[in-house]
mmCIF file with all atom_site columns, C-alpha atoms in Angstrom:
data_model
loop_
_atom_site.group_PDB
_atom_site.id
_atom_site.type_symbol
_atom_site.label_atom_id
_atom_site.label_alt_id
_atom_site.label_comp_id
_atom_site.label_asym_id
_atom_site.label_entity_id
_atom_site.label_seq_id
_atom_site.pdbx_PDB_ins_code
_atom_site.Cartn_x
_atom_site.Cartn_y
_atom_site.Cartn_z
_atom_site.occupancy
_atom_site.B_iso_or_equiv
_atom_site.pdbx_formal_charge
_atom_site.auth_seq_id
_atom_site.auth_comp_id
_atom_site.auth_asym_id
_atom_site.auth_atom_id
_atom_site.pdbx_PDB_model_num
ATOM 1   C CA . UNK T 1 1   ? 132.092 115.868 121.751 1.00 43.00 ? 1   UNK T CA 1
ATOM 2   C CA . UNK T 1 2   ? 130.325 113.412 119.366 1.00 46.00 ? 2   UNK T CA 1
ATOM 3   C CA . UNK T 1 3   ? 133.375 110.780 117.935 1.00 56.00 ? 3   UNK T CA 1
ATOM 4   C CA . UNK T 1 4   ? 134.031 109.701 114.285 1.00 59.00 ? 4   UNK T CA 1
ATOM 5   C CA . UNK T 1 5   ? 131.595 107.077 114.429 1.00 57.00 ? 5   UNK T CA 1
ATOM 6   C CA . UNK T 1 6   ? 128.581 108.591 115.968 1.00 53.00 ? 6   UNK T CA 1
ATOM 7   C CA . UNK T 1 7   ? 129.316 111.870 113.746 1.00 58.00 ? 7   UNK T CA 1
ATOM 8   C CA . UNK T 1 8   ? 129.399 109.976 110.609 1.00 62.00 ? 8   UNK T CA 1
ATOM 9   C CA . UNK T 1 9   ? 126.145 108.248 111.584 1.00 57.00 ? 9   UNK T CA 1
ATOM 10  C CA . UNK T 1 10  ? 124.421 111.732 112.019 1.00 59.00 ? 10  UNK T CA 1
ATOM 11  C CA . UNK T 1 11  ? 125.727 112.622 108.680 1.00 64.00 ? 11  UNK T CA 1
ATOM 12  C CA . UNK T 1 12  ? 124.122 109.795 106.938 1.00 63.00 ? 12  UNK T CA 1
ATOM 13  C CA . UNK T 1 13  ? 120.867 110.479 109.282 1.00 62.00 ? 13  UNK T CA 1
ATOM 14  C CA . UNK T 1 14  ? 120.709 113.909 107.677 1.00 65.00 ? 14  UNK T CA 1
ATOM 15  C CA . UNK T 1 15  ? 121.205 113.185 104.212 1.00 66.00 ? 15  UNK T CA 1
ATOM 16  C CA . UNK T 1 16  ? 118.037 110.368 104.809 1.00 65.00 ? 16  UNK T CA 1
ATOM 17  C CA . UNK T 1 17  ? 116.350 112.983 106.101 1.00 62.00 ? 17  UNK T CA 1
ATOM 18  C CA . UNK T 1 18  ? 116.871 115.731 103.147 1.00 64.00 ? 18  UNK T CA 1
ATOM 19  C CA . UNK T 1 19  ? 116.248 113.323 100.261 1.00 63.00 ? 19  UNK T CA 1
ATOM 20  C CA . UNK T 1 20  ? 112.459 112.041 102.077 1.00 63.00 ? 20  UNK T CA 1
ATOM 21  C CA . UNK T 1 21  ? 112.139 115.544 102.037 1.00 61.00 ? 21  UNK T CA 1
ATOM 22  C CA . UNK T 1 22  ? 113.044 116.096 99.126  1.00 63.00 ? 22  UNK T CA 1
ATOM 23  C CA . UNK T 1 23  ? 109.980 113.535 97.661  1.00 59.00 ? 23  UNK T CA 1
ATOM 24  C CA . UNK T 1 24  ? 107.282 114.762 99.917  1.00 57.00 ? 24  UNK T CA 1
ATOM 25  C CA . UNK T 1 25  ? 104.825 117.682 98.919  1.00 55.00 ? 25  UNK T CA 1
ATOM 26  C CA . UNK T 1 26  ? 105.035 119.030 102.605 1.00 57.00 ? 26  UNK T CA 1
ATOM 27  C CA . UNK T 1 27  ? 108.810 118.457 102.982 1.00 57.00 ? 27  UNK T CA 1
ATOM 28  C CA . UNK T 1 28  ? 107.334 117.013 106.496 1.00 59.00 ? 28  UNK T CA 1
ATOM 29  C CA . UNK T 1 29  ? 109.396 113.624 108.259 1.00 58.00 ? 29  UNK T CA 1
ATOM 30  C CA . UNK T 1 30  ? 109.087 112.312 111.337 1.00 56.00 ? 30  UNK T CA 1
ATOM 31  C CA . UNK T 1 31  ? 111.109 109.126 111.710 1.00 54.00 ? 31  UNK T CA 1
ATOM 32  C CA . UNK T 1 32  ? 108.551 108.418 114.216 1.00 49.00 ? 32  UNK T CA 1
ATOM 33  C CA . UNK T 1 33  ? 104.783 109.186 112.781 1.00 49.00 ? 33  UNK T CA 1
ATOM 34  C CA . UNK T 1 34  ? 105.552 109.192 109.667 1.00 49.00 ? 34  UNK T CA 1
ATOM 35  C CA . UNK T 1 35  ? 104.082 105.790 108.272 1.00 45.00 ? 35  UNK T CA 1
ATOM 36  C CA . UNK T 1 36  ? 106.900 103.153 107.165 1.00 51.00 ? 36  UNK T CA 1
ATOM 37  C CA . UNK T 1 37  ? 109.664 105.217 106.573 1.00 56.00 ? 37  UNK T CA 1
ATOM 38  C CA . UNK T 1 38  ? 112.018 102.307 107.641 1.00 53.00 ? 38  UNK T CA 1
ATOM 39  C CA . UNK T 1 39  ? 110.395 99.538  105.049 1.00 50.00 ? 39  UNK T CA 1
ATOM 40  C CA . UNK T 1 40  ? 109.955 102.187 102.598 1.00 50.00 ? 40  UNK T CA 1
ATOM 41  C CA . UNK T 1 41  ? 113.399 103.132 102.636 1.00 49.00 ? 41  UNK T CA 1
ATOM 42  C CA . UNK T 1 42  ? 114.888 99.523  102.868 1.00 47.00 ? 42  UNK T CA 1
ATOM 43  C CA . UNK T 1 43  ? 112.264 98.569  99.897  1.00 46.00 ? 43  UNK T CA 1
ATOM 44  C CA . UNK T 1 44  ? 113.848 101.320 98.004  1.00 44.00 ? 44  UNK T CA 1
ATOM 45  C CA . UNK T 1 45  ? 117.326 100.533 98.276  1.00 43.00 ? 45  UNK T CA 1
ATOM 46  C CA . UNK T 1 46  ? 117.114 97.149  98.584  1.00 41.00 ? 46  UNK T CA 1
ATOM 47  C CA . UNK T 1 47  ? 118.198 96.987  101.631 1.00 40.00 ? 47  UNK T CA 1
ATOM 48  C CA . UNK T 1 48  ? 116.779 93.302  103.998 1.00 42.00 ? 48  UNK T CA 1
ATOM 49  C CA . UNK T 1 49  ? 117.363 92.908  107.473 1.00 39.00 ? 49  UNK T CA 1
ATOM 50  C CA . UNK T 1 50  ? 118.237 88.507  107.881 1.00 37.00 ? 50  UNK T CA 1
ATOM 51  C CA . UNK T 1 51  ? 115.656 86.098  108.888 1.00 35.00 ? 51  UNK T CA 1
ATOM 52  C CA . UNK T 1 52  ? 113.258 84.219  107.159 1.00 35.00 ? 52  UNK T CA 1
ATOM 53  C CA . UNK T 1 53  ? 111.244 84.974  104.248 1.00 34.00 ? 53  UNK T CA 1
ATOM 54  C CA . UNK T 1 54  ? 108.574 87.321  102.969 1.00 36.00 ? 54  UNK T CA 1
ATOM 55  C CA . UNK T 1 55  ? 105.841 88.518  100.767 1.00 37.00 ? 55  UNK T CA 1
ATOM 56  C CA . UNK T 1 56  ? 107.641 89.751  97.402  1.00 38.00 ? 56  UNK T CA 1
ATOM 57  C CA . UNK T 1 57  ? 108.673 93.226  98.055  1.00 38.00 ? 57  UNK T CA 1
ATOM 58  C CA . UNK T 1 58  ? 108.311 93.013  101.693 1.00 37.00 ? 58  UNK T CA 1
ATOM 59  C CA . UNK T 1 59  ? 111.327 93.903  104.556 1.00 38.00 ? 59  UNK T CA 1
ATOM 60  C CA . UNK T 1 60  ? 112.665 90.127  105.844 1.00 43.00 ? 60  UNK T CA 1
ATOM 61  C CA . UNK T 1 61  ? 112.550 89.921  109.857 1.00 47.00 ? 61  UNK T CA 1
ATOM 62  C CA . UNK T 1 62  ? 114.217 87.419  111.606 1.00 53.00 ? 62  UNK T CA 1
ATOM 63  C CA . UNK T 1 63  ? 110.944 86.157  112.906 1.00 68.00 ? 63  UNK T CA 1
ATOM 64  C CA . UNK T 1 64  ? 107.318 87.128  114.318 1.00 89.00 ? 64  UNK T CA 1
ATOM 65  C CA . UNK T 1 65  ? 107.453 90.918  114.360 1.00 93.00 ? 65  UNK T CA 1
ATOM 66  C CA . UNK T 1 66  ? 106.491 92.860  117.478 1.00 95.00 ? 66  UNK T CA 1
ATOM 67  C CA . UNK T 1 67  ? 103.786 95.545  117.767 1.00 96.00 ? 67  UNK T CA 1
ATOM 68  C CA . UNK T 1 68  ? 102.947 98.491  120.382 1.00 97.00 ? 68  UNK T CA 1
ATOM 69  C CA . UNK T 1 69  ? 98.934  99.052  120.302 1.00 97.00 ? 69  UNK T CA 1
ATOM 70  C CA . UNK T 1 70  ? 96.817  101.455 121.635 1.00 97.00 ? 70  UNK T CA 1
ATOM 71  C CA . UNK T 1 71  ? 93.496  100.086 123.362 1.00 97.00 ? 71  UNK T CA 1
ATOM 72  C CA . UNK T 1 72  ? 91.316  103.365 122.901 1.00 95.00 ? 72  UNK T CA 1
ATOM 73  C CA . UNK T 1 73  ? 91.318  106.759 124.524 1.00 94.00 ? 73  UNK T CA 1
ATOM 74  C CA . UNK T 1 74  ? 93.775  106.774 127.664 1.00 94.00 ? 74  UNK T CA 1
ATOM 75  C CA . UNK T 1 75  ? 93.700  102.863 126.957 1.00 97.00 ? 75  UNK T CA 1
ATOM 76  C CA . UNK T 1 76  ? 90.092  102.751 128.402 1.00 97.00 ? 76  UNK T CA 1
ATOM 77  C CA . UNK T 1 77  ? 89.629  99.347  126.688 1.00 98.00 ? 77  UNK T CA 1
ATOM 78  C CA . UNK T 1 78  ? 92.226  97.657  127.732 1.00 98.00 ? 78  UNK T CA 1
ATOM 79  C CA . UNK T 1 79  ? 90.609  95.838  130.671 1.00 97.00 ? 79  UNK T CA 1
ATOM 80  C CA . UNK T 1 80  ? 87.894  94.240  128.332 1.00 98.00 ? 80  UNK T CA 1
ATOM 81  C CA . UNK T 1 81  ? 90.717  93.282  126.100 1.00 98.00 ? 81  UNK T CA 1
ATOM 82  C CA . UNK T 1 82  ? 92.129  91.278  128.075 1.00 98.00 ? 82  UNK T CA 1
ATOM 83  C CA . UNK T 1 83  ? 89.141  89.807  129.780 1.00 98.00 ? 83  UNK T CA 1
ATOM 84  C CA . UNK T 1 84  ? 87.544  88.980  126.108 1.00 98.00 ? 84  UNK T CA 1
ATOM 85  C CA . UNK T 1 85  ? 91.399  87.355  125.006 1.00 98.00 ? 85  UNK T CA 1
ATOM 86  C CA . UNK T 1 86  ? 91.293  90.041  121.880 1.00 98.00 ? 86  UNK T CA 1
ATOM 87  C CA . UNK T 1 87  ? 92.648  93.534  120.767 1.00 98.00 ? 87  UNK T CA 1
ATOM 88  C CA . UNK T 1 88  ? 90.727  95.637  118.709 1.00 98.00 ? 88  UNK T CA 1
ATOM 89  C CA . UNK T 1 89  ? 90.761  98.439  116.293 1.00 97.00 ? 89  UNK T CA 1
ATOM 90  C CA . UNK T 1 90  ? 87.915  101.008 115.140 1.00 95.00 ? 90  UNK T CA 1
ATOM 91  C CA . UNK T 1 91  ? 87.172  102.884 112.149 1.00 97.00 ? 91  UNK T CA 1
ATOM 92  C CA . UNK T 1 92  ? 84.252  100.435 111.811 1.00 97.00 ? 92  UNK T CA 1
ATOM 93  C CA . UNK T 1 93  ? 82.681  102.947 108.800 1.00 97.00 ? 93  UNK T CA 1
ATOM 94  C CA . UNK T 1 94  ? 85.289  100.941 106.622 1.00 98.00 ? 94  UNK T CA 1
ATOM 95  C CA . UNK T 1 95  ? 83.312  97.731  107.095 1.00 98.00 ? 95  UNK T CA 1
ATOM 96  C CA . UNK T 1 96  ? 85.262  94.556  106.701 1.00 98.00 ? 96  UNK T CA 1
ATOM 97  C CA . UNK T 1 97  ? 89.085  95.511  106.202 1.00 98.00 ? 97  UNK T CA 1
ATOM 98  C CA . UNK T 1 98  ? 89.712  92.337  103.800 1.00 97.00 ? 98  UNK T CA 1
ATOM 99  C CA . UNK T 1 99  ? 87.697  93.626  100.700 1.00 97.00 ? 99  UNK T CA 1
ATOM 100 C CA . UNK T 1 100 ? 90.709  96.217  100.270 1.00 97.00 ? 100 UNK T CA 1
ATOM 101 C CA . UNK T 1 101 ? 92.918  94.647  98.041  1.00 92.00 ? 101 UNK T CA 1
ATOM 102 C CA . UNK T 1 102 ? 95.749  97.080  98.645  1.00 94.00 ? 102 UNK T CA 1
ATOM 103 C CA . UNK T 1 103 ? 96.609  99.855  101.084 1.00 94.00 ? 103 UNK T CA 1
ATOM 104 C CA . UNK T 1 104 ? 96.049  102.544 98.273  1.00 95.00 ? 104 UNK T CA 1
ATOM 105 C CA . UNK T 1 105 ? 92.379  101.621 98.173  1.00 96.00 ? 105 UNK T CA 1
ATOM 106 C CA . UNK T 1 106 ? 92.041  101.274 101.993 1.00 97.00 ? 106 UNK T CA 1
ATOM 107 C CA . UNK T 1 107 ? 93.344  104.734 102.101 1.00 96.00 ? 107 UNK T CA 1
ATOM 108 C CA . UNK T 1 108 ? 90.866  105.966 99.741  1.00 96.00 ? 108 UNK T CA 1
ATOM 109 C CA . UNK T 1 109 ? 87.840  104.735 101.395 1.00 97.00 ? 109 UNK T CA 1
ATOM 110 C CA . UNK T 1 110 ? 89.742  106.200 104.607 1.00 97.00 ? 110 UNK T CA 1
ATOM 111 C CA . UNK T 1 111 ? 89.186  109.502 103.325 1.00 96.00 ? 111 UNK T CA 1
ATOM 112 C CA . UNK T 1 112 ? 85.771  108.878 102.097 1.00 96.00 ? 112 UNK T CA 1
ATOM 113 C CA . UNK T 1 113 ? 84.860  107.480 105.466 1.00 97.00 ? 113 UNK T CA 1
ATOM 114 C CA . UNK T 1 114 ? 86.418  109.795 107.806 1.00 96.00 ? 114 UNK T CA 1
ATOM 115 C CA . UNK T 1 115 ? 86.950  113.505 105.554 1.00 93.00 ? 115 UNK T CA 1
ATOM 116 C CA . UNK T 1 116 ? 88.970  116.016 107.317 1.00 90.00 ? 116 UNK T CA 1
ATOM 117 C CA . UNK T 1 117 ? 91.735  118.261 105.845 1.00 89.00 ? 117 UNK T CA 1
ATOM 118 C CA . UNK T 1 118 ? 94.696  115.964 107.083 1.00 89.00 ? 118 UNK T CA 1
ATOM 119 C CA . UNK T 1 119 ? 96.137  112.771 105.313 1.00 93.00 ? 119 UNK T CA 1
ATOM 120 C CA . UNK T 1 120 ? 94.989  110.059 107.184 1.00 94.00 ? 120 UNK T CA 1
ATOM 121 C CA . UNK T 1 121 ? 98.329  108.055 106.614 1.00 93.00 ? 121 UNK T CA 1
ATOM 122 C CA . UNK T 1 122 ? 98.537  106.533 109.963 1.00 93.00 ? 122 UNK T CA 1
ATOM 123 C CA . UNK T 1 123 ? 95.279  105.516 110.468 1.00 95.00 ? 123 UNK T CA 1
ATOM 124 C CA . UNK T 1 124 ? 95.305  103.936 106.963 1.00 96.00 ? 124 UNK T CA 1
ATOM 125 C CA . UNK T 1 125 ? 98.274  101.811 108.099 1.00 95.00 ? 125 UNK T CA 1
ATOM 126 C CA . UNK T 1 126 ? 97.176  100.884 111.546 1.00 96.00 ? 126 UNK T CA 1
ATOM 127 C CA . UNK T 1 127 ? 94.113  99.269  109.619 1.00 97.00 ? 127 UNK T CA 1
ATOM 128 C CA . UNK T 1 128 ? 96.155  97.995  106.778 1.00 96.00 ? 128 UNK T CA 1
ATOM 129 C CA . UNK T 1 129 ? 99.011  95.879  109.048 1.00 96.00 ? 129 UNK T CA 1
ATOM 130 C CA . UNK T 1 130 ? 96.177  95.218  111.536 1.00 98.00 ? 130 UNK T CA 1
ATOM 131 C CA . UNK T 1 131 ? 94.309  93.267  108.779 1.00 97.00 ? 131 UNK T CA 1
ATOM 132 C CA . UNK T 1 132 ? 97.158  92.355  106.669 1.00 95.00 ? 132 UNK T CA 1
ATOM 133 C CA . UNK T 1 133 ? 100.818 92.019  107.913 1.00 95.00 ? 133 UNK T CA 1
ATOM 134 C CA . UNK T 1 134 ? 99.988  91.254  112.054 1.00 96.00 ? 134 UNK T CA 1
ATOM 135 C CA . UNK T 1 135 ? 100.099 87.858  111.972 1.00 95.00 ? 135 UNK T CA 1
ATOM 136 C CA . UNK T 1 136 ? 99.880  84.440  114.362 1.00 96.00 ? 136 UNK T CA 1
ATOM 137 C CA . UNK T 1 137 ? 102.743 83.981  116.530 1.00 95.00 ? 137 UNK T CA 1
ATOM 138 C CA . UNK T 1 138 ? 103.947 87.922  117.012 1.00 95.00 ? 138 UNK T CA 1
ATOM 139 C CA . UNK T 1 139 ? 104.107 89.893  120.042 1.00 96.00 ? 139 UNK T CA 1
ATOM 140 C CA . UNK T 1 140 ? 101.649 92.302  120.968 1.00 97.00 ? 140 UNK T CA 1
ATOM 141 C CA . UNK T 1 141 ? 101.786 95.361  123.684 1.00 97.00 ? 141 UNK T CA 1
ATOM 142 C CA . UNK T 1 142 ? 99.566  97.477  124.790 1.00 97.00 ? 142 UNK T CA 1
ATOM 143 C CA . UNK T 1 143 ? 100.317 100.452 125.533 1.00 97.00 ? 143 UNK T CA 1
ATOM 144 C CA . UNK T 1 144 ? 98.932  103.607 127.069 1.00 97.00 ? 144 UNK T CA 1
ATOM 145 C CA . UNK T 1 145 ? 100.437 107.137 125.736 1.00 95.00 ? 145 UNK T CA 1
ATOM 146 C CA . UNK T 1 146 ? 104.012 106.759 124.461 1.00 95.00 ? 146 UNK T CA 1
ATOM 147 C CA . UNK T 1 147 ? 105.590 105.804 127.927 1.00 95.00 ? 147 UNK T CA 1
ATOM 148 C CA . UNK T 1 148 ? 103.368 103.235 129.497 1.00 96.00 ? 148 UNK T CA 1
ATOM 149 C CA . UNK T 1 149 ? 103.048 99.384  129.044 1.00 97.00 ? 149 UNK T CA 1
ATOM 150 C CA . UNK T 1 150 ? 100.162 97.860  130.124 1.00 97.00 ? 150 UNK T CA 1
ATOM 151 C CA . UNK T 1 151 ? 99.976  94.182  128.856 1.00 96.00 ? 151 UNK T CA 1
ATOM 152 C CA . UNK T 1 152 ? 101.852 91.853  126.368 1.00 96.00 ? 152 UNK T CA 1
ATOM 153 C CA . UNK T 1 153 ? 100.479 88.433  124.664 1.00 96.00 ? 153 UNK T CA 1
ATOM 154 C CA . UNK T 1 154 ? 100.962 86.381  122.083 1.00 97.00 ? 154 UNK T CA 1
ATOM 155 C CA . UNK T 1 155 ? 98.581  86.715  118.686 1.00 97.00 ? 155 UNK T CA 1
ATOM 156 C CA . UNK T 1 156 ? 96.396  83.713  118.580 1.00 97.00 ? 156 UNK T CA 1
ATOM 157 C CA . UNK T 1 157 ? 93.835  84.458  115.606 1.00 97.00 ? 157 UNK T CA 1
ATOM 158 C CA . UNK T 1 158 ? 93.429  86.078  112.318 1.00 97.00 ? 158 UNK T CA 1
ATOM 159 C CA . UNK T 1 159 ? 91.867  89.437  111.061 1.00 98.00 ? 159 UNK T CA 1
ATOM 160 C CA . UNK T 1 160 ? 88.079  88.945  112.299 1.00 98.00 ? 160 UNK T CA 1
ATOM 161 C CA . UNK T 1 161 ? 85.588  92.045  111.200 1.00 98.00 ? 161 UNK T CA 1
ATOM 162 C CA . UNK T 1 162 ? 82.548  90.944  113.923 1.00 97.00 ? 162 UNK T CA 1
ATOM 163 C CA . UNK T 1 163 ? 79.655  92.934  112.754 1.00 96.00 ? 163 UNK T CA 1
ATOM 164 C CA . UNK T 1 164 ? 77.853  91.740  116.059 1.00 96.00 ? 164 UNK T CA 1
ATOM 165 C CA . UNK T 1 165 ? 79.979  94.024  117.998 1.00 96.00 ? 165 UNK T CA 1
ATOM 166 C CA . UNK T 1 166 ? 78.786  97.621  119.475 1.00 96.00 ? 166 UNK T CA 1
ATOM 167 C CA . UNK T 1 167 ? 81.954  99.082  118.143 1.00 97.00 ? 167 UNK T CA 1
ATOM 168 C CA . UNK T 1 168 ? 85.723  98.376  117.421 1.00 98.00 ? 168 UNK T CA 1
ATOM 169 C CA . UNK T 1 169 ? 84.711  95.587  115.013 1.00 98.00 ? 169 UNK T CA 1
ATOM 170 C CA . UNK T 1 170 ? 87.977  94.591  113.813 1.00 98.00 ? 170 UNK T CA 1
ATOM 171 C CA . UNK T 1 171 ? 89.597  92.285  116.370 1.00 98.00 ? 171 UNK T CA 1
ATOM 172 C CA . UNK T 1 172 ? 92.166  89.827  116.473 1.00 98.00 ? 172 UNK T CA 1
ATOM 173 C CA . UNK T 1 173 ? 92.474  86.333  118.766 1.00 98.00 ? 173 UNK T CA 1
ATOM 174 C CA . UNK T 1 174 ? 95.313  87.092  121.419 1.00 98.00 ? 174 UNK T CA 1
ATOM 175 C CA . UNK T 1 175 ? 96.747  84.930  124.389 1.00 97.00 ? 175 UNK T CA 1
ATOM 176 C CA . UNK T 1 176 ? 97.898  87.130  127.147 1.00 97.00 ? 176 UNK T CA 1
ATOM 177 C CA . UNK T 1 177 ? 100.698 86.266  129.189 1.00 95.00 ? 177 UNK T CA 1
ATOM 178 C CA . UNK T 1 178 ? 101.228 88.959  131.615 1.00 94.00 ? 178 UNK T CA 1
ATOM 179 C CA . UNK T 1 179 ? 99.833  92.510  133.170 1.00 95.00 ? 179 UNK T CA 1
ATOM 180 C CA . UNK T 1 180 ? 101.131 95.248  134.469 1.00 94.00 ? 180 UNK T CA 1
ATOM 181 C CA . UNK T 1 181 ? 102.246 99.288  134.881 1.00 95.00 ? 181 UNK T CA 1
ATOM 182 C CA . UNK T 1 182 ? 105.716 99.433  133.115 1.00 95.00 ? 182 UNK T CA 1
ATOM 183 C CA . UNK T 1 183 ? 107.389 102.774 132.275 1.00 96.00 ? 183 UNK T CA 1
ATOM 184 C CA . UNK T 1 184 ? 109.361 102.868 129.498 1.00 95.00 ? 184 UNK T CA 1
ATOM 185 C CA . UNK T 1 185 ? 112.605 105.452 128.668 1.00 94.00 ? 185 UNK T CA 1
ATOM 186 C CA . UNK T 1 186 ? 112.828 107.478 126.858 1.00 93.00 ? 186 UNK T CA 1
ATOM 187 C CA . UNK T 1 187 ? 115.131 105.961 124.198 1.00 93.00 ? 187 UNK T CA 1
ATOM 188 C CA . UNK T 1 188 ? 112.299 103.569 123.819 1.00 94.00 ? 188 UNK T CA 1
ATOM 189 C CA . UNK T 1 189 ? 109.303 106.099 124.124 1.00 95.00 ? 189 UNK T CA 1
ATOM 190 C CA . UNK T 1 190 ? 106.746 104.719 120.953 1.00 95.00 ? 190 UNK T CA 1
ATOM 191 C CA . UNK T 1 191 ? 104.551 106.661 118.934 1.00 93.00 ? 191 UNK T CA 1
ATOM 192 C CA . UNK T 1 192 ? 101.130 107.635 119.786 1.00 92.00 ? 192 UNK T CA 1
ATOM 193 C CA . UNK T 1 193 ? 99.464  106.269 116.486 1.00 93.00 ? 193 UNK T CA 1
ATOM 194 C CA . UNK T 1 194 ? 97.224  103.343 117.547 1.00 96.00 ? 194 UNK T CA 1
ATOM 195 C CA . UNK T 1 195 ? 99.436  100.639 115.945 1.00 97.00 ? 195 UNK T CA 1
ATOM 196 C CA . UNK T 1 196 ? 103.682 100.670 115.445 1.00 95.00 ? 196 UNK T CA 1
ATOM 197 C CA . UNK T 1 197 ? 105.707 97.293  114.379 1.00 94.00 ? 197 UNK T CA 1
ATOM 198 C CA . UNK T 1 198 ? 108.402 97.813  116.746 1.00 94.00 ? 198 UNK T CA 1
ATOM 199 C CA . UNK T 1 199 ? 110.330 94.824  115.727 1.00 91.00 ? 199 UNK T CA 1
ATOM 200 C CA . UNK T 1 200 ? 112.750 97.185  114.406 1.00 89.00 ? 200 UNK T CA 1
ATOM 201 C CA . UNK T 1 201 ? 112.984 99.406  117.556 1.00 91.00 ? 201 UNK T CA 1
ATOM 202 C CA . UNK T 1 202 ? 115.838 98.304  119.635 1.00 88.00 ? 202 UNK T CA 1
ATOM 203 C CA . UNK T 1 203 ? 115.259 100.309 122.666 1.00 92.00 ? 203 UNK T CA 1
ATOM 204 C CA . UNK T 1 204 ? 111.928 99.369  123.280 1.00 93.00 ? 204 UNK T CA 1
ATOM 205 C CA . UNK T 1 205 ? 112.482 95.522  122.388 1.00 87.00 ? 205 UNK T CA 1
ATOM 206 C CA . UNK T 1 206 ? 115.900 95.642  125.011 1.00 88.00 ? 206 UNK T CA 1
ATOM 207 C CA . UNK T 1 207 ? 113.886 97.163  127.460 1.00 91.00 ? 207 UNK T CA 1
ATOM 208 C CA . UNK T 1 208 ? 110.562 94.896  127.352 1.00 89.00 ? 208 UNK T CA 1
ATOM 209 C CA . UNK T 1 209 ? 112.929 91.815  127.238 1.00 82.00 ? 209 UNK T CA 1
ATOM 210 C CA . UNK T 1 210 ? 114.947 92.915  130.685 1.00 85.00 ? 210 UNK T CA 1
ATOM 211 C CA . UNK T 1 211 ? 111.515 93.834  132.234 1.00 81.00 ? 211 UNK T CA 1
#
């Protein structure tokens, strides 16, 4: 039997839940693929977690944030990341992710790039905080699937688009500082979109740190 606490909180969790569907055409939310529903709601509602400061209108973390990152199909790449010092993203069609001024217009040219019947919301954000809001000094894991932890290292390097590169152009600097095979659980199972700031998911950042 769920207490007064925990029963409140699921209240509150559904009413969330009904007004974000409420706004969206598809009445479709997942707090877990669907893209930002955390900083969109705290943006909203003015809500700012404590730490240091911000772009205007951004959440404030208390510090570098922390990402989970695919490395390609079944994380096939992740051995050359790690021997090269870098991770990497695709969608090369887009060219060099810093002419987008904003995420609306790297959406756009999403679409235009890569047409299918889908919104391409989380691939628009994996290039858009790739490029834009990963930054030097935050924590990076790689990841393979939602359940597996391959590697973690430090971000050394700004957005780079390398047009010398076969593929997965857009790469970023990063020091590694350890490999491995961990399993997560599955409180802190992550999403399997290619990129997730996980600063904000407790689980997964109380399990990495004991591990």
């Amino acid at each position: 039997t769920l207490g007064p606490a925990a029963l409140a909180r699921d209240r509150r969790l559904r009413r969330i839940r009904e007004v974000l569907q409420a706004e969206r055409a598809d009445g479709a939310v997942d707090f877990y693929e669907t893209p930002e529903i955390e900083v969109q709601w705290r943006d909203r509602h003015g809500i700012k977690l404590k730490g240091g400061g911000g772009k205007e209108g951004a959440p404030i973390y208390p510090g570098p944030r922390v990402w989970a990152m695919g490395a390609g199909e079944a994380a096939r790449l992740w051995p050359s990341f790690h021997e090269e010092g870098i991770v990497a993203i695709e969608w090369d069609e887009l060219g060099d992710l810093q002419q987008y001024e904003s995420q609306e217009d790297l959406h756009a040219a999403m679409k235009r790039a890569y047409p299918r019947d889908q919104e391409p919301h989380n691939d628009t954000l994996a290039c858009y905080e790739f490029c834009r809001k990963m930054a030097i000094g935050d924590t990076i894991y790689v990841k393979q699937g939602r359940n597996r932890i391959l590697g973690f290292g430090r971000v050394a390097g700004d957005y780079v688009y390398d047009a010398s590169r076969a593929d997965y152009r857009n790469i970023r600097q990063v020091e590694w500082l350890g490999r491995g095979n961990w399993t997560l659980p599955e409180a802190a199972h992550v999403p399997t979109k290619t990129l997730t700031d996980v600063t904000a998911f407790d689980a997964f950042r109380n399990f990495v740190r004991d591990n």
